[in-house]
């Protein structure tokens, strides 16, 4: 962390020289400007004209007219010294996780520097342009740069909106425009932590990054290897290792092993201290790529509801984990199994409404036709022991059906698995009714939780400790106790327990997030969603 603070200081110096010059060049926005009344009159002429304005102005024209003309809103930008700080904020957009190239910085500088005291119309246009792009930047901070479902059809986030007229009206409450922009940033602790980490990682990038480690044989504690000094240097740069000058740097000692395990844990790897292929691959991800990864995840948090709920569940698909969160504090966490890359778990928010003990499992159509039907053709009774078959809602006999006569597109059957030890949903499921048919549930396949990467399901969320979760929800159920739950499981009958106050559940895809120790953690892009989002935000990479 000491090194990171030093890097941050160096970056501040670099940025001061790199960006200050273009932002402050020219006459500046305190030069002679037209009279106030002439500017307001010119603004009214522009906005009352039947002609279309330039697109950035036209798309918010009603709000501009309501503010400047109908409500006689005061001039905020012309002659007030506020243009330059706003330009600087746009130049520093990367600090907000945004792309400076998305904003017409050169145009805004020209509008500022070519203003003529004898041309109120040019000043009016500059005032409107600055207001329009202030609104645009505020909206990007609050709602995100892109519409989620245009990036990936599995992103089901309600598009947030901004009140443009309110933004314009409230401008005059803030002497400094950049302070007003801070109001629009998500207040979520994860977003705020990622923003701090972004500054640190950009500082590391400006200072040359953290190097790389040559591939080779796996390294274990107690070994000596010429690559280990580079490992130490890299882990010191990432903040996982505090450099120790004493001893042989090429010897894999206990201090280094602790640092390696910390690095592995932060990257979702098996934290045993063995420096193998996967660990070296993670070490060799350049800092610039980690910067982009942080920026992508900041964008995801902009899509999220502003109020996640005082008490809520957060399922991070990318880290295979469920968290129970109370007052921004994680009170419990458990491992999960999520959808395989071919059957991905979607991202959305909903509410937990009830628990079902000893659940039945209605087999999804795709599984019934693609996986079960071929086996039924060979043996009509293949599933008779644990499943029931229904036709038109009525129970049918497995042996009475000629399975060769049916297939995808012609399959009028419903398969339902009975409660029991082989049931795919195990002993309990947690329901948040939704159009995606996604829920949380137990599973008899406990071996999957032994792996670090756990994308195996058909889309639903399997829980490693579902019984513990059910017990934890006792206070949220009416007239239930642990003893009643145990008796219900023992009885084997399918039973529902309604949750009195529904609990918000948020399914996210976080490949960069704040970990327990306050350091940033990274996860592989198992679904390829980072790449899609990167292309949407920055265009396709050149390499």
Coordinates of C-alpha atoms in Angstrom, one line a residue:
X1 CA 0.0 0.0 0.0
X2 CA 2.9 2.3 0.7
X3 CA 4.1 1.8 -2.9
X4 CA 0.6 2.4 -4.2
X5 CA 0.4 5.8 -2.4
X6 CA 3.8 6.7 -3.8
X7 CA 2.6 5.8 -7.3
X8 CA -0.5 7.8 -6.8
X9 CA 1.5 10.9 -6.0
X10 CA 3.6 10.4 -9.1
X11 CA 0.5 10.1 -11.2
X12 CA -0.8 13.4 -9.8
X13 CA 2.3 15.2 -10.9
X14 CA 2.2 13.6 -14.3
X15 CA -1.4 14.4 -14.9
X16 CA -0.9 18.0 -13.8
X17 CA 1.5 18.6 -16.6
X18 CA -0.2 16.4 -19.2
X19 CA -3.7 17.8 -18.8
X20 CA -3.5 21.2 -17.3
X21 CA -2.0 22.8 -20.4
X22 CA -4.8 22.1 -22.9
X23 CA -7.5 22.8 -20.3
X24 CA -6.1 26.2 -19.3
X25 CA -4.9 27.3 -22.7
X26 CA -6.5 30.2 -24.5
X27 CA -8.2 33.3 -23.3
X28 CA -10.1 31.5 -20.6
X29 CA -13.7 31.8 -19.5
X30 CA -13.2 35.1 -17.5
X31 CA -12.4 37.1 -20.7
X32 CA -14.7 39.9 -21.9
X33 CA -18.2 38.5 -22.6
X34 CA -21.4 40.0 -24.0
X35 CA -23.9 41.7 -21.7
X36 CA -26.0 39.4 -19.6
X37 CA -29.3 40.6 -21.1
X38 CA -28.0 40.1 -24.6
X39 CA -27.0 36.5 -23.9
X40 CA -30.4 35.6 -22.4
X41 CA -32.2 37.2 -25.4
X42 CA -30.0 35.2 -27.8
X43 CA -30.7 32.0 -25.8
X44 CA -34.4 32.6 -26.2
X45 CA -34.0 33.3 -29.9
X46 CA -32.2 30.0 -30.4
X47 CA -34.6 27.9 -28.3
X48 CA -37.8 29.5 -29.7
X49 CA -36.6 29.1 -33.3
X50 CA -38.5 26.6 -35.4
X51 CA -35.2 25.3 -36.8
X52 CA -33.6 22.2 -35.4
X53 CA -30.6 22.8 -33.2
X54 CA -27.4 20.7 -33.1
X55 CA -28.2 17.2 -31.8
X56 CA -26.7 17.6 -28.3
X57 CA -29.0 20.6 -27.8
X58 CA -32.0 19.3 -29.7
X59 CA -32.3 16.2 -27.7
X60 CA -32.8 18.1 -24.4
X61 CA -34.3 21.2 -26.0
X62 CA -37.6 21.1 -24.0
X63 CA -35.7 21.2 -20.7
X64 CA -33.3 23.9 -21.9
X65 CA -36.3 26.0 -23.0
X66 CA -38.1 25.4 -19.7
X67 CA -35.1 26.4 -17.7
X68 CA -33.6 29.4 -19.7
X69 CA -36.8 30.8 -21.2
X70 CA -39.9 29.8 -19.3
X71 CA -38.3 29.8 -15.9
X72 CA -35.8 32.6 -16.6
X73 CA -33.0 30.5 -15.4
X74 CA -29.8 32.4 -14.7
X75 CA -26.7 32.1 -16.9
X76 CA -24.4 29.6 -15.2
X77 CA -21.4 29.3 -17.5
X78 CA -20.7 32.6 -19.4
X79 CA -18.2 34.8 -17.6
X80 CA -18.4 32.8 -14.3
X81 CA -15.1 30.9 -14.5
X82 CA -16.9 27.6 -14.4
X83 CA -16.0 26.4 -17.9
X84 CA -12.4 25.5 -17.2
X85 CA -13.1 23.3 -14.1
X86 CA -15.7 21.4 -16.1
X87 CA -13.4 20.9 -19.0
X88 CA -10.8 19.6 -16.5
X89 CA -13.3 17.1 -15.2
X90 CA -14.0 15.8 -18.7
X91 CA -10.2 15.5 -19.3
X92 CA -10.0 13.5 -16.1
X93 CA -13.0 11.4 -17.0
X94 CA -10.9 8.2 -16.7
X95 CA -10.8 8.9 -12.9
X96 CA -14.5 8.5 -12.9
X97 CA -14.2 5.3 -14.9
X98 CA -15.4 7.0 -18.1
X99 CA -13.8 7.7 -21.4
X100 CA -12.7 11.3 -22.2
X101 CA -13.0 10.5 -25.9
X102 CA -16.8 10.3 -25.4
X103 CA -17.0 14.0 -24.8
X104 CA -16.4 17.0 -27.3
X105 CA -13.6 18.5 -25.1
X106 CA -12.0 20.3 -28.1
X107 CA -15.3 21.8 -29.1
X108 CA -16.0 23.1 -25.6
X109 CA -12.5 24.6 -25.4
X110 CA -13.1 26.4 -28.7
X111 CA -16.4 27.7 -27.6
X112 CA -14.8 29.1 -24.5
X113 CA -11.8 30.6 -26.2
X114 CA -13.4 32.1 -29.3
X115 CA -16.1 33.9 -27.4
X116 CA -16.6 37.5 -28.6
X117 CA -17.9 40.3 -26.4
X118 CA -19.7 41.7 -29.5
X119 CA -21.4 38.4 -30.4
X120 CA -24.0 37.4 -27.8
X121 CA -25.2 34.6 -30.1
X122 CA -21.9 32.7 -29.8
X123 CA -22.0 33.1 -26.0
X124 CA -25.6 31.8 -26.0
X125 CA -24.6 28.8 -28.0
X126 CA -21.7 28.2 -25.6
X127 CA -23.9 28.4 -22.6
X128 CA -26.3 25.9 -24.0
X129 CA -23.5 23.5 -25.1
X130 CA -21.9 23.5 -21.7
X131 CA -25.3 22.9 -20.0
X132 CA -26.1 20.1 -22.4
X133 CA -22.8 18.3 -21.9
X134 CA -22.9 18.8 -18.1
X135 CA -26.3 17.0 -18.2
X136 CA -24.8 14.3 -20.4
X137 CA -21.9 13.7 -18.0
X138 CA -24.1 13.7 -15.0
X139 CA -26.4 11.2 -16.7
X140 CA -23.4 9.0 -17.6
X141 CA -22.3 9.0 -13.9
X142 CA -25.7 8.2 -12.6
X143 CA -27.1 5.7 -15.2
X144 CA -24.1 4.5 -17.2
X145 CA -22.9 5.1 -20.7
X146 CA -24.7 2.2 -22.3
X147 CA -28.0 0.4 -22.2
X148 CA -27.4 -3.0 -20.6
X149 CA -29.6 -5.1 -22.8
X150 CA -28.0 -3.6 -25.9
X151 CA -24.7 -5.0 -24.6
X152 CA -26.0 -8.5 -23.8
X153 CA -29.5 -9.8 -23.9
X154 CA -29.0 -11.5 -20.5
X155 CA -28.6 -8.2 -18.7
X156 CA -32.0 -7.4 -17.3
X157 CA -31.5 -4.0 -15.7
X158 CA -34.2 -1.3 -15.6
X159 CA -32.8 1.7 -17.4
X160 CA -32.5 4.5 -14.9
X161 CA -33.3 8.1 -16.0
X162 CA -32.4 11.6 -14.9
X163 CA -34.6 14.7 -14.6
X164 CA -32.8 17.0 -17.0
X165 CA -34.8 20.1 -15.9
X166 CA -34.0 19.4 -12.3
X167 CA -30.3 19.1 -13.1
X168 CA -30.4 22.5 -14.8
X169 CA -32.5 24.1 -12.1
X170 CA -30.1 22.9 -9.3
X171 CA -27.0 24.0 -11.1
X172 CA -27.1 27.4 -9.3
X173 CA -27.0 25.7 -5.9
X174 CA -23.4 24.8 -6.6
X175 CA -20.6 27.3 -7.1
X176 CA -18.3 24.5 -8.4
X177 CA -19.8 22.3 -11.2
X178 CA -17.5 19.4 -10.3
X179 CA -19.0 19.2 -6.8
X180 CA -22.4 19.0 -8.3
X181 CA -21.3 16.1 -10.5
X182 CA -20.2 14.2 -7.5
X183 CA -23.9 14.1 -6.4
X184 CA -24.7 11.9 -9.4
X185 CA -22.2 9.1 -8.7
X186 CA -23.5 5.9 -7.1
X187 CA -23.1 6.0 -3.3
X188 CA -22.8 2.2 -3.2
X189 CA -19.7 1.1 -1.2
X190 CA -18.6 -1.2 -4.0
X191 CA -18.6 1.6 -6.6
X192 CA -16.8 4.0 -4.3
X193 CA -14.2 1.4 -3.5
X194 CA -13.6 0.6 -7.2
X195 CA -13.2 4.3 -7.9
X196 CA -10.4 4.5 -5.3
X197 CA -8.8 1.3 -6.6
X198 CA -9.0 2.7 -10.1
X199 CA -6.8 5.7 -9.1
X200 CA -4.3 3.3 -7.5
X201 CA -4.1 1.0 -10.5
X202 CA -3.9 3.9 -13.0
X203 CA -1.0 5.2 -10.9
X204 CA 0.7 1.8 -11.2
X205 CA 0.2 1.9 -15.0
X206 CA 1.7 5.4 -15.1
X207 CA 4.7 4.1 -13.2
X208 CA 5.4 1.3 -15.6
X209 CA 3.1 -1.5 -14.3
X210 CA 4.3 -4.6 -12.4
X211 CA 6.3 -6.6 -14.9
X212 CA 5.7 -10.3 -15.6
X213 CA 6.9 -13.8 -14.6
X214 CA 8.3 -16.2 -17.1
X215 CA 6.3 -19.5 -17.4
X216 CA 8.0 -22.7 -16.3
X217 CA 7.9 -25.5 -13.8
X218 CA 5.5 -25.0 -10.9
X219 CA 7.1 -23.4 -7.8
X220 CA 6.5 -24.6 -4.2
X221 CA 7.7 -23.2 -0.9
X222 CA 11.3 -24.3 -0.2
X223 CA 12.3 -24.2 -3.8
X224 CA 15.0 -21.9 -5.3
X225 CA 14.3 -20.4 -8.8
X226 CA 15.6 -17.4 -10.7
X227 CA 12.1 -16.2 -11.4
X228 CA 11.2 -15.7 -7.7
X229 CA 12.8 -12.2 -7.5
X230 CA 10.4 -11.2 -10.3
X231 CA 7.5 -12.8 -8.3
X232 CA 8.5 -10.7 -5.3
X233 CA 8.7 -7.5 -7.3
X234 CA 5.3 -8.1 -8.9
X235 CA 3.6 -9.0 -5.7
X236 CA 5.1 -5.9 -4.0
X237 CA 3.6 -3.7 -6.8
X238 CA 0.2 -5.3 -6.4
X239 CA 0.2 -4.7 -2.7
X240 CA 0.3 -8.4 -1.7
X241 CA 3.9 -8.5 -0.5
X242 CA 6.0 -6.3 1.7
X243 CA 9.6 -6.5 0.4
X244 CA 12.1 -8.1 2.8
X245 CA 15.7 -7.1 2.0
X246 CA 17.2 -10.0 4.0
X247 CA 17.6 -13.5 2.7
X248 CA 18.0 -14.9 -0.8
X249 CA 15.3 -13.4 -3.1
X250 CA 15.4 -16.5 -5.3
X251 CA 14.4 -18.7 -2.4
X252 CA 10.7 -19.4 -1.9
X253 CA 10.3 -18.6 1.8
X254 CA 7.2 -18.5 4.1
X255 CA 6.8 -14.8 3.8
X256 CA 6.5 -15.1 0.0
X257 CA 4.1 -18.0 0.3
X258 CA 1.7 -15.9 2.4
X259 CA 1.8 -13.2 -0.3
X260 CA 1.2 -15.7 -3.1
X261 CA -1.8 -17.2 -1.3
X262 CA -3.2 -13.7 -0.8
X263 CA -2.7 -13.0 -4.5
X264 CA -4.4 -16.3 -5.4
X265 CA -7.3 -15.7 -3.1
X266 CA -7.8 -12.2 -4.7
X267 CA -8.0 -13.7 -8.1
X268 CA -10.3 -16.6 -7.4
X269 CA -7.6 -19.2 -7.6
X270 CA -6.9 -22.2 -5.3
X271 CA -4.9 -20.5 -2.5
X272 CA -2.3 -23.1 -1.7
X273 CA 0.8 -21.2 -2.5
X274 CA 1.7 -23.3 -5.6
X275 CA 2.8 -21.0 -8.4
X276 CA 1.5 -23.0 -11.3
X277 CA 0.2 -22.1 -14.8
X278 CA -3.0 -20.4 -13.7
X279 CA -1.3 -18.3 -11.1
X280 CA 1.4 -17.1 -13.6
X281 CA -1.3 -16.3 -16.1
X282 CA -3.1 -14.2 -13.5
X283 CA 0.2 -12.5 -12.6
X284 CA 0.9 -11.7 -16.2
X285 CA -2.3 -9.8 -16.8
X286 CA -1.0 -6.3 -17.4
X287 CA -2.1 -3.5 -15.1
X288 CA -3.7 -1.7 -18.0
X289 CA -6.1 -4.6 -18.4
X290 CA -7.0 -4.5 -14.7
X291 CA -7.7 -0.8 -15.0
X292 CA -10.2 -1.6 -17.8
X293 CA -11.7 -4.3 -15.7
X294 CA -12.3 -1.9 -12.8
X295 CA -13.9 0.6 -15.2
X296 CA -16.2 -2.0 -16.6
X297 CA -17.4 -3.0 -13.2
X298 CA -18.0 0.7 -12.2
X299 CA -20.3 0.9 -15.2
X300 CA -22.2 -2.2 -14.0
X301 CA -22.8 -0.5 -10.6
X302 CA -24.2 2.5 -12.4
X303 CA -26.9 0.2 -13.8
X304 CA -27.9 -1.1 -10.3
X305 CA -30.8 0.2 -8.3
X306 CA -29.8 3.1 -6.1
X307 CA -31.4 1.4 -3.1
X308 CA -30.4 -2.2 -2.8
X309 CA -32.3 -2.6 0.4
X310 CA -31.2 -2.2 4.0
X311 CA -31.2 -6.1 4.1
X312 CA -30.6 -7.9 0.8
X313 CA -28.9 -10.8 -0.9
X314 CA -26.2 -10.2 -3.5
X315 CA -25.3 -13.1 -5.8
X316 CA -22.0 -12.5 -7.7
X317 CA -22.2 -14.8 -10.6
X318 CA -18.6 -14.2 -11.6
X319 CA -17.2 -15.0 -8.1
X320 CA -19.6 -17.9 -7.5
X321 CA -20.8 -16.5 -4.1
X322 CA -23.9 -15.4 -2.3
X323 CA -23.7 -12.7 0.3
X324 CA -26.3 -11.7 2.9
X325 CA -25.9 -8.0 3.5
X326 CA -27.3 -5.9 6.4
X327 CA -26.6 -2.2 6.5
X328 CA -23.8 -2.5 4.0
X329 CA -22.1 -5.2 6.1
X330 CA -21.7 -8.8 4.9
X331 CA -23.3 -10.9 7.6
X332 CA -23.0 -14.3 5.8
X333 CA -21.6 -15.6 2.6
X334 CA -21.6 -19.0 0.9
X335 CA -20.3 -20.6 -2.3
X336 CA -22.6 -21.1 -5.2
X337 CA -22.8 -22.9 -8.5
X338 CA -24.1 -20.8 -11.4
X339 CA -25.1 -21.4 -15.0
X340 CA -22.6 -22.9 -17.4
X341 CA -21.3 -20.7 -20.3
X342 CA -23.9 -22.4 -22.5
X343 CA -26.7 -21.8 -20.0
X344 CA -25.7 -18.5 -18.4
X345 CA -27.3 -17.1 -15.3
X346 CA -28.9 -13.7 -16.2
X347 CA -28.3 -10.5 -14.3
X348 CA -31.4 -9.0 -12.7
X349 CA -32.9 -7.9 -9.4
X350 CA -36.0 -9.3 -7.7
X351 CA -37.4 -10.2 -4.3
X352 CA -37.4 -13.4 -2.3
X353 CA -41.0 -14.3 -1.6
X354 CA -41.1 -17.8 -0.2
X355 CA -39.2 -20.9 0.7
X356 CA -40.3 -24.4 -0.5
X357 CA -39.3 -27.4 1.6
X358 CA -39.1 -30.8 -0.1
X359 CA -39.6 -29.3 -3.5
X360 CA -40.6 -31.0 -6.7
X361 CA -38.7 -30.1 -9.8
X362 CA -40.4 -29.3 -13.0
X363 CA -37.9 -30.2 -15.7
X364 CA -37.2 -27.3 -18.2
X365 CA -38.4 -28.0 -21.7
X366 CA -34.9 -27.9 -23.1
X367 CA -33.6 -30.5 -20.7
X368 CA -36.6 -32.7 -21.3
X369 CA -36.2 -32.7 -25.0
X370 CA -32.5 -32.6 -25.4
X371 CA -31.2 -34.7 -22.5
X372 CA -34.1 -36.9 -21.3
X373 CA -35.9 -37.8 -24.5
X374 CA -33.1 -39.7 -26.1
X375 CA -32.8 -42.0 -23.1
X376 CA -36.6 -42.5 -23.0
X377 CA -36.5 -43.7 -26.6
X378 CA -34.1 -46.4 -25.5
X379 CA -36.0 -47.2 -22.2
X380 CA -39.5 -45.7 -21.6
X381 CA -39.2 -46.4 -17.9
X382 CA -35.8 -44.8 -17.5
X383 CA -37.1 -42.1 -15.2
X384 CA -40.2 -43.8 -13.7
X385 CA -38.6 -44.2 -10.3
X386 CA -38.1 -40.5 -9.5
X387 CA -40.2 -38.6 -12.1
X388 CA -43.8 -38.2 -13.1
X389 CA -45.0 -37.4 -16.6
X390 CA -48.0 -35.2 -17.3
X391 CA -50.0 -34.6 -20.5
X392 CA -52.3 -31.7 -20.5
X393 CA -51.9 -31.4 -16.7
X394 CA -53.0 -35.0 -16.2
X395 CA -50.8 -37.8 -14.9
X396 CA -49.8 -40.3 -17.6
X397 CA -48.0 -43.6 -17.7
X398 CA -44.4 -43.7 -19.0
X399 CA -44.9 -47.0 -20.8
X400 CA -48.0 -45.8 -22.7
X401 CA -46.1 -43.2 -24.7
X402 CA -44.3 -43.9 -28.0
X403 CA -41.3 -41.5 -27.4
X404 CA -40.1 -41.9 -31.0
X405 CA -43.2 -40.0 -32.1
X406 CA -42.2 -36.8 -30.3
X407 CA -39.4 -34.3 -30.4
X408 CA -38.5 -30.6 -30.0
X409 CA -41.5 -28.6 -31.3
X410 CA -43.8 -31.5 -30.8
X411 CA -43.6 -32.4 -27.1
X412 CA -46.8 -32.0 -25.1
X413 CA -45.3 -33.5 -21.9
X414 CA -44.2 -32.1 -18.5
X415 CA -41.8 -34.0 -16.4
X416 CA -41.8 -33.5 -12.6
X417 CA -39.3 -35.0 -10.2
X418 CA -40.6 -36.1 -6.9
X419 CA -39.2 -34.9 -3.6
X420 CA -36.4 -37.0 -2.2
X421 CA -32.6 -37.4 -1.9
X422 CA -32.1 -37.5 -5.7
X423 CA -34.2 -34.4 -6.4
X424 CA -32.2 -31.9 -8.4
X425 CA -33.3 -29.1 -6.1
X426 CA -32.4 -31.0 -2.9
X427 CA -34.3 -30.3 0.3
X428 CA -35.2 -26.7 -0.2
X429 CA -35.5 -23.9 -2.8
X430 CA -35.8 -20.1 -2.3
X431 CA -38.2 -18.5 -4.7
X432 CA -38.1 -15.1 -6.2
X433 CA -40.7 -15.6 -9.0
X434 CA -39.4 -14.1 -12.2
X435 CA -39.8 -14.5 -16.0
X436 CA -36.3 -16.1 -16.2
X437 CA -37.3 -19.0 -13.9
X438 CA -34.2 -18.5 -11.8
X439 CA -34.1 -19.3 -8.1
X440 CA -31.8 -20.4 -5.3
X441 CA -31.8 -24.0 -4.3
X442 CA -30.1 -27.0 -2.6
X443 CA -28.5 -29.7 -4.7
X444 CA -27.4 -33.4 -4.2
X445 CA -24.3 -32.7 -6.3
X446 CA -22.2 -31.4 -3.5
X447 CA -18.9 -32.3 -5.2
X448 CA -19.2 -29.2 -7.5
X449 CA -18.5 -26.9 -4.5
X450 CA -15.0 -28.3 -4.2
X451 CA -13.9 -26.5 -7.3
X452 CA -12.9 -22.8 -7.4
X453 CA -14.7 -22.1 -10.8
X454 CA -18.3 -23.3 -10.5
X455 CA -20.2 -22.6 -13.7
X456 CA -22.1 -25.9 -14.1
X457 CA -25.8 -25.4 -13.7
X458 CA -28.6 -24.8 -16.2
X459 CA -28.9 -21.2 -14.9
X460 CA -30.3 -21.4 -11.4
X461 CA -28.2 -20.8 -8.3
X462 CA -27.1 -23.8 -6.3
X463 CA -26.2 -23.1 -2.7
X464 CA -23.5 -24.8 -0.6
X465 CA -25.3 -24.2 2.7
X466 CA -29.0 -24.0 1.9
X467 CA -30.1 -25.4 5.3
X468 CA -28.1 -22.7 7.1
X469 CA -29.8 -20.1 4.9
X470 CA -33.2 -21.5 5.7
X471 CA -32.5 -21.4 9.4
X472 CA -31.2 -17.8 9.1
X473 CA -34.6 -16.8 7.5
X474 CA -36.7 -18.1 10.5
X475 CA -37.2 -14.5 11.7
X476 CA -38.5 -13.5 8.3
X477 CA -41.2 -16.3 8.4
X478 CA -44.4 -16.3 10.3
X479 CA -44.9 -19.1 12.9
X480 CA -41.8 -21.0 11.8
X481 CA -38.8 -22.3 13.8
X482 CA -35.8 -24.5 13.2
X483 CA -37.7 -27.4 14.8
X484 CA -40.6 -27.0 12.5
X485 CA -38.3 -26.9 9.5
X486 CA -36.6 -30.1 10.6
X487 CA -40.0 -31.8 11.1
X488 CA -41.2 -30.7 7.7
X489 CA -38.1 -32.1 6.0
X490 CA -38.5 -35.4 7.9
X491 CA -42.1 -35.6 6.7
X492 CA -41.2 -35.3 3.0
X493 CA -44.2 -33.3 2.0
X494 CA -43.8 -30.3 -0.2
X495 CA -44.5 -27.3 2.0
X496 CA -44.3 -23.5 1.4
X497 CA -43.3 -20.9 4.0
X498 CA -44.1 -17.3 3.0
X499 CA -41.6 -14.5 3.7
X500 CA -43.4 -11.7 5.5
X501 CA -41.3 -8.8 4.2
X502 CA -39.9 -9.7 0.8
X503 CA -36.1 -9.6 0.6
X504 CA -34.4 -7.9 -2.3
X505 CA -32.1 -10.2 -4.3
X506 CA -29.5 -8.8 -6.8
X507 CA -27.7 -11.1 -9.3
X508 CA -24.6 -9.3 -10.6
X509 CA -21.6 -10.2 -12.7
X510 CA -18.7 -8.6 -10.8
X511 CA -15.3 -9.4 -12.2
X512 CA -13.7 -6.7 -10.0
X513 CA -14.8 -5.8 -6.5
X514 CA -13.6 -4.8 -3.1
X515 CA -12.6 -7.8 -1.0
X516 CA -12.7 -8.4 2.7
X517 CA -9.2 -6.9 3.3
X518 CA -10.2 -3.7 1.4
X519 CA -8.1 -4.7 -1.6
X520 CA -9.6 -5.2 -5.1
X521 CA -10.3 -8.8 -6.2
X522 CA -10.6 -10.0 -9.8
X523 CA -12.3 -12.9 -11.4
X524 CA -12.1 -14.4 -14.9
X525 CA -14.6 -13.3 -17.5
X526 CA -16.2 -16.8 -17.6
X527 CA -19.2 -15.6 -19.7
X528 CA -17.4 -13.2 -22.0
X529 CA -19.5 -10.3 -20.7
X530 CA -16.5 -8.1 -19.9
X531 CA -15.4 -8.2 -23.6
X532 CA -18.9 -7.3 -24.8
X533 CA -19.1 -4.4 -22.4
X534 CA -15.6 -3.2 -23.3
X535 CA -16.5 -3.2 -27.0
X536 CA -19.6 -1.2 -26.3
X537 CA -17.8 1.4 -24.2
X538 CA -14.4 1.7 -25.9
X539 CA -14.7 0.0 -29.3
X540 CA -13.1 -3.2 -30.3
X541 CA -9.5 -3.6 -28.9
X542 CA -6.7 -3.4 -31.5
X543 CA -5.0 -6.6 -30.2

